[in-house]
Coordinates of C-alpha atoms in Angstrom, one line a residue:
X1 CA -121.1 56.8 171.5
X2 CA -118.3 57.6 174.0
X3 CA -119.5 57.8 177.6
X4 CA -118.4 61.5 178.1
X5 CA -120.4 62.9 175.1
X6 CA -124.0 62.4 176.4
X7 CA -124.3 66.2 177.1
X8 CA -123.2 67.2 173.6
X9 CA -125.6 64.7 172.1
X10 CA -128.5 65.9 174.2
X11 CA -127.7 69.5 173.2
X12 CA -127.6 68.6 169.5
X13 CA -131.0 66.7 169.7
X14 CA -132.9 69.1 171.9
X15 CA -131.0 72.4 171.9
X16 CA -130.4 74.6 174.9
X17 CA -132.8 76.1 177.4
X18 CA -134.7 79.2 176.2
X19 CA -133.1 81.2 179.0
X20 CA -129.6 79.8 178.5
X21 CA -128.0 83.2 177.5
X22 CA -129.6 85.0 180.4
X23 CA -128.4 82.4 182.9
X24 CA -124.9 82.6 181.5
X25 CA -124.9 86.4 181.7
X26 CA -126.0 86.2 185.4
X27 CA -123.4 83.6 186.2
X28 CA -120.7 85.8 184.6
X29 CA -122.0 88.8 186.6
X30 CA -121.8 86.7 189.9
X31 CA -118.3 85.5 189.0
X32 CA -116.5 88.6 190.4
X33 CA -118.0 88.0 193.8
X34 CA -116.9 84.4 193.9
X35 CA -113.4 85.4 192.8
X36 CA -113.3 88.1 195.5
X37 CA -114.4 85.6 198.2
X38 CA -111.8 83.1 197.1
X39 CA -109.0 85.7 197.0
X40 CA -109.8 86.6 200.6
X41 CA -109.8 83.0 201.9
X42 CA -106.9 81.5 199.9
X43 CA -103.5 81.0 201.7
X44 CA -100.0 79.8 201.1
X45 CA -98.8 78.6 197.7
X46 CA -102.3 78.7 196.2
X47 CA -102.5 82.4 197.1
X48 CA -99.2 83.1 195.3
X49 CA -100.3 81.3 192.2
X50 CA -103.7 82.9 192.2
X51 CA -102.2 86.4 192.7
X52 CA -99.7 85.8 189.8
X53 CA -102.6 84.7 187.5
X54 CA -104.8 87.7 188.6
X55 CA -101.8 90.1 188.0
X56 CA -101.4 88.8 184.4
X57 CA -105.1 89.2 183.8
X58 CA -105.1 92.8 185.0
X59 CA -102.2 93.6 182.7
X60 CA -103.9 92.1 179.7
X61 CA -107.2 93.9 180.6
X62 CA -105.3 97.3 180.8
X63 CA -103.6 96.7 177.5
X64 CA -107.0 95.9 175.8
X65 CA -108.6 99.0 177.3
X66 CA -105.7 101.2 176.2
X67 CA -105.9 99.7 172.7
X68 CA -109.7 100.5 172.5
X69 CA -109.5 104.0 173.8
X70 CA -111.0 106.5 171.4
X71 CA -109.0 109.4 172.5
X72 CA -106.5 110.9 170.0
X73 CA -103.1 109.1 170.1
X74 CA -100.0 111.0 169.1
X75 CA -97.7 109.3 166.7
X76 CA -94.2 110.6 166.3
X77 CA -92.9 111.0 162.7
X78 CA -89.7 111.8 161.1
X79 CA -89.3 115.6 161.0
X80 CA -89.3 117.2 157.6
X81 CA -86.1 118.9 156.8
X82 CA -87.0 122.5 155.7
X83 CA -84.9 124.4 153.2
X84 CA -82.7 127.1 154.7
X85 CA -82.1 128.0 158.3
X86 CA -84.6 127.3 161.1
X87 CA -84.8 129.0 164.6
X88 CA -82.9 127.4 167.5
X89 CA -86.1 126.7 169.5
X90 CA -87.5 124.5 166.6
X91 CA -84.3 122.4 166.2
X92 CA -85.0 120.0 169.1
X93 CA -88.7 119.5 168.4
X94 CA -89.9 116.2 167.1
X95 CA -92.6 116.2 164.5
X96 CA -95.9 114.8 165.8
X97 CA -99.1 113.7 164.0
X98 CA -102.4 113.1 165.6
X99 CA -103.9 109.7 164.6
X100 CA -107.1 108.0 165.6
X101 CA -106.6 104.8 167.5
X102 CA -109.6 103.2 165.8
X103 CA -110.9 103.6 162.3
X104 CA -114.4 104.8 161.6
X105 CA -115.4 101.4 160.2
X106 CA -114.4 99.6 163.5
X107 CA -116.2 102.2 165.5
X108 CA -119.4 101.7 163.4
X109 CA -119.2 98.0 163.7
X110 CA -118.8 98.2 167.5
X111 CA -121.7 100.6 167.8
X112 CA -123.9 98.2 165.8
X113 CA -122.8 95.3 168.0
X114 CA -123.6 97.3 171.1
X115 CA -127.1 98.0 169.6
X116 CA -127.0 101.8 169.8
X117 CA -129.4 103.5 167.5
X118 CA -130.9 106.9 167.3
X119 CA -134.5 105.7 167.9
X120 CA -137.8 107.5 168.1
X121 CA -138.6 106.1 171.5
X122 CA -135.4 106.1 173.6
X123 CA -137.2 105.1 176.8
X124 CA -140.1 102.8 177.2
X125 CA -142.0 101.5 180.3
X126 CA -140.5 98.2 181.5
X127 CA -142.6 95.0 181.3
X128 CA -142.1 92.1 183.6
X129 CA -142.4 88.4 182.8
X130 CA -145.7 88.2 184.8
X131 CA -147.2 90.7 182.4
X132 CA -145.9 89.1 179.2
X133 CA -146.4 85.4 180.2
X134 CA -149.3 83.6 181.8
X135 CA -148.7 80.6 183.9
X136 CA -150.2 77.4 182.5
X137 CA -151.0 74.7 185.0
X138 CA -150.7 71.1 183.7
X139 CA -150.8 67.6 185.0
X140 CA -153.7 65.5 186.2
X141 CA -154.3 67.7 189.3
X142 CA -153.0 70.9 187.7
X143 CA -150.1 71.0 190.1
X144 CA -147.3 71.5 187.6
X145 CA -146.6 75.2 186.7
X146 CA -143.6 75.2 184.4
X147 CA -145.4 76.1 181.2
X148 CA -145.9 79.7 180.0
X149 CA -148.3 81.2 177.5
X150 CA -147.1 84.5 175.8
X151 CA -149.9 87.1 175.9
X152 CA -148.2 89.6 173.6
X153 CA -147.7 89.7 169.8
X154 CA -144.8 87.5 168.6
X155 CA -142.9 86.7 165.4
X156 CA -141.8 83.1 164.9
X157 CA -140.3 83.0 161.4
X158 CA -141.2 81.1 158.2
X159 CA -140.0 77.6 158.8
X160 CA -141.2 77.5 162.5
X161 CA -142.3 74.1 163.8
X162 CA -143.8 73.7 167.2
X163 CA -142.3 71.2 169.7
X164 CA -144.7 68.4 170.8
X165 CA -147.3 70.0 173.2
X166 CA -146.1 67.9 176.0
X167 CA -142.6 69.3 176.0
X168 CA -143.3 72.9 174.8
X169 CA -142.4 75.3 177.6
X170 CA -143.2 78.7 175.9
X171 CA -146.5 78.6 174.0
X172 CA -147.0 81.4 171.4
X173 CA -150.7 81.4 170.3
X174 CA -151.4 81.4 166.5
X175 CA -153.8 84.4 166.9
X176 CA -151.0 86.6 168.3
X177 CA -148.4 85.7 165.7
X178 CA -147.6 88.6 163.3
X179 CA -145.9 88.5 159.9
X180 CA -146.1 92.1 158.7
X181 CA -145.9 95.6 160.2
X182 CA -147.2 99.1 159.2
X183 CA -143.9 100.9 158.8
X184 CA -143.7 104.7 158.4
X185 CA -140.8 106.3 156.5
X186 CA -139.9 109.5 158.5
X187 CA -138.5 111.3 155.4
X188 CA -141.1 110.2 152.8
X189 CA -143.9 110.7 155.3
X190 CA -145.6 107.5 153.9
X191 CA -146.6 104.2 155.6
X192 CA -146.1 100.8 154.0
X193 CA -147.1 97.3 155.0
X194 CA -143.8 95.4 155.1
X195 CA -143.0 91.8 156.0
X196 CA -141.1 91.2 159.2
X197 CA -137.7 89.4 158.9
X198 CA -136.9 89.1 162.6
X199 CA -136.9 90.7 166.1
X200 CA -133.5 92.4 166.7
X201 CA -133.9 93.6 170.2
X202 CA -136.6 93.7 172.8
X203 CA -135.6 96.3 175.5
X204 CA -137.4 94.4 178.3
X205 CA -135.4 91.1 178.3
X206 CA -133.0 89.0 176.1
X207 CA -135.5 86.1 176.7
X208 CA -138.3 88.1 174.9
X209 CA -135.9 88.9 172.0
X210 CA -135.2 85.1 171.7
X211 CA -138.9 84.3 171.8
X212 CA -139.7 87.0 169.2
X213 CA -142.0 89.0 171.6
X214 CA -143.0 92.3 170.1
X215 CA -143.9 95.1 172.5
X216 CA -143.6 98.9 172.5
X217 CA -140.1 100.0 171.8
X218 CA -138.9 96.7 170.2
X219 CA -136.5 96.9 167.3
X220 CA -137.6 94.7 164.4
X221 CA -136.1 94.0 161.0
X222 CA -138.3 94.5 158.0
X223 CA -138.0 93.7 154.3
X224 CA -137.7 97.1 152.4
X225 CA -136.8 95.7 149.0
X226 CA -140.2 96.9 147.5
X227 CA -139.4 100.5 148.6
X228 CA -136.5 100.6 146.1
X229 CA -133.9 102.0 148.6
X230 CA -130.3 101.7 147.4
X231 CA -126.9 102.2 149.0
X232 CA -124.2 104.7 147.8
X233 CA -122.7 101.8 145.8
X234 CA -125.9 101.1 143.9
X235 CA -126.9 97.9 145.7
X236 CA -130.6 97.4 146.7
X237 CA -131.2 97.5 150.5
X238 CA -133.0 94.4 151.5
X239 CA -133.5 94.7 155.3
X240 CA -133.7 97.7 157.6
X241 CA -134.5 98.2 161.3
X242 CA -137.7 99.8 162.6
X243 CA -138.9 100.6 166.1
X244 CA -142.4 99.6 167.2
X245 CA -144.3 102.7 168.4
X246 CA -147.6 101.3 169.6
X247 CA -148.9 98.5 171.9
X248 CA -149.7 95.7 169.3
X249 CA -151.8 93.7 171.8
X250 CA -154.2 96.7 172.2
X251 CA -154.4 97.7 168.5
X252 CA -154.3 94.3 166.8
X253 CA -151.5 95.5 164.5
X254 CA -147.9 96.5 164.6
X255 CA -147.0 100.2 163.9
X256 CA -143.3 101.1 163.5
X257 CA -141.0 103.9 162.4
X258 CA -138.1 103.1 160.1
X259 CA -134.7 103.9 161.4
X260 CA -132.8 105.9 158.7

């Protein structure tokens, strides 16, 4: 193995930290402050090069924003030549047509990516890590405190295999693992017990989403194939999103409302 590939090898063998995405997000958020500090301190030729690079970035950013603006853009078109004479005040006018900058499909995809749904519970009470996770002390004298036990319901997936207990940082107890949810269809006014496919978004933290923690307000994906729902094209819908409406750790089960 080449000397410079030890980090890639370690990543392939053991994966990334559980909070890697959150750390990267925070680092990206702090980046603007570091750039600002550097811009104030830098002098001479380095300042010229830095300002040139920053100027190019700003131009590119403005172009991107302009391209993604949803306001109506006016597209000039060739004027239609009408039959017969036209008034003098219409002769110099250019034909204009209003066109959308983005198609409906792109808007829909972007909305899905941003995770915006019309949900039954738009606001939920925030939950901190100290409420969801319990510190587990390990070691001969119980001085190490890097392990955490999840105290809420979780979903871990079908082919889940635990890490060796010595190296497992986040412990998800078997008693609190859920495989199905009681999902209510708002239009049919009926409740079904459906298997869970995955946790789409936990509003409290990206880390909880990654760990599959299910709390009140969490968006989960459920298997609705047995309901017989079909698309306009006639295809059977396999998975749909639902929002959890109860506190599963209090009730011992997951109650959710289907997002239609």
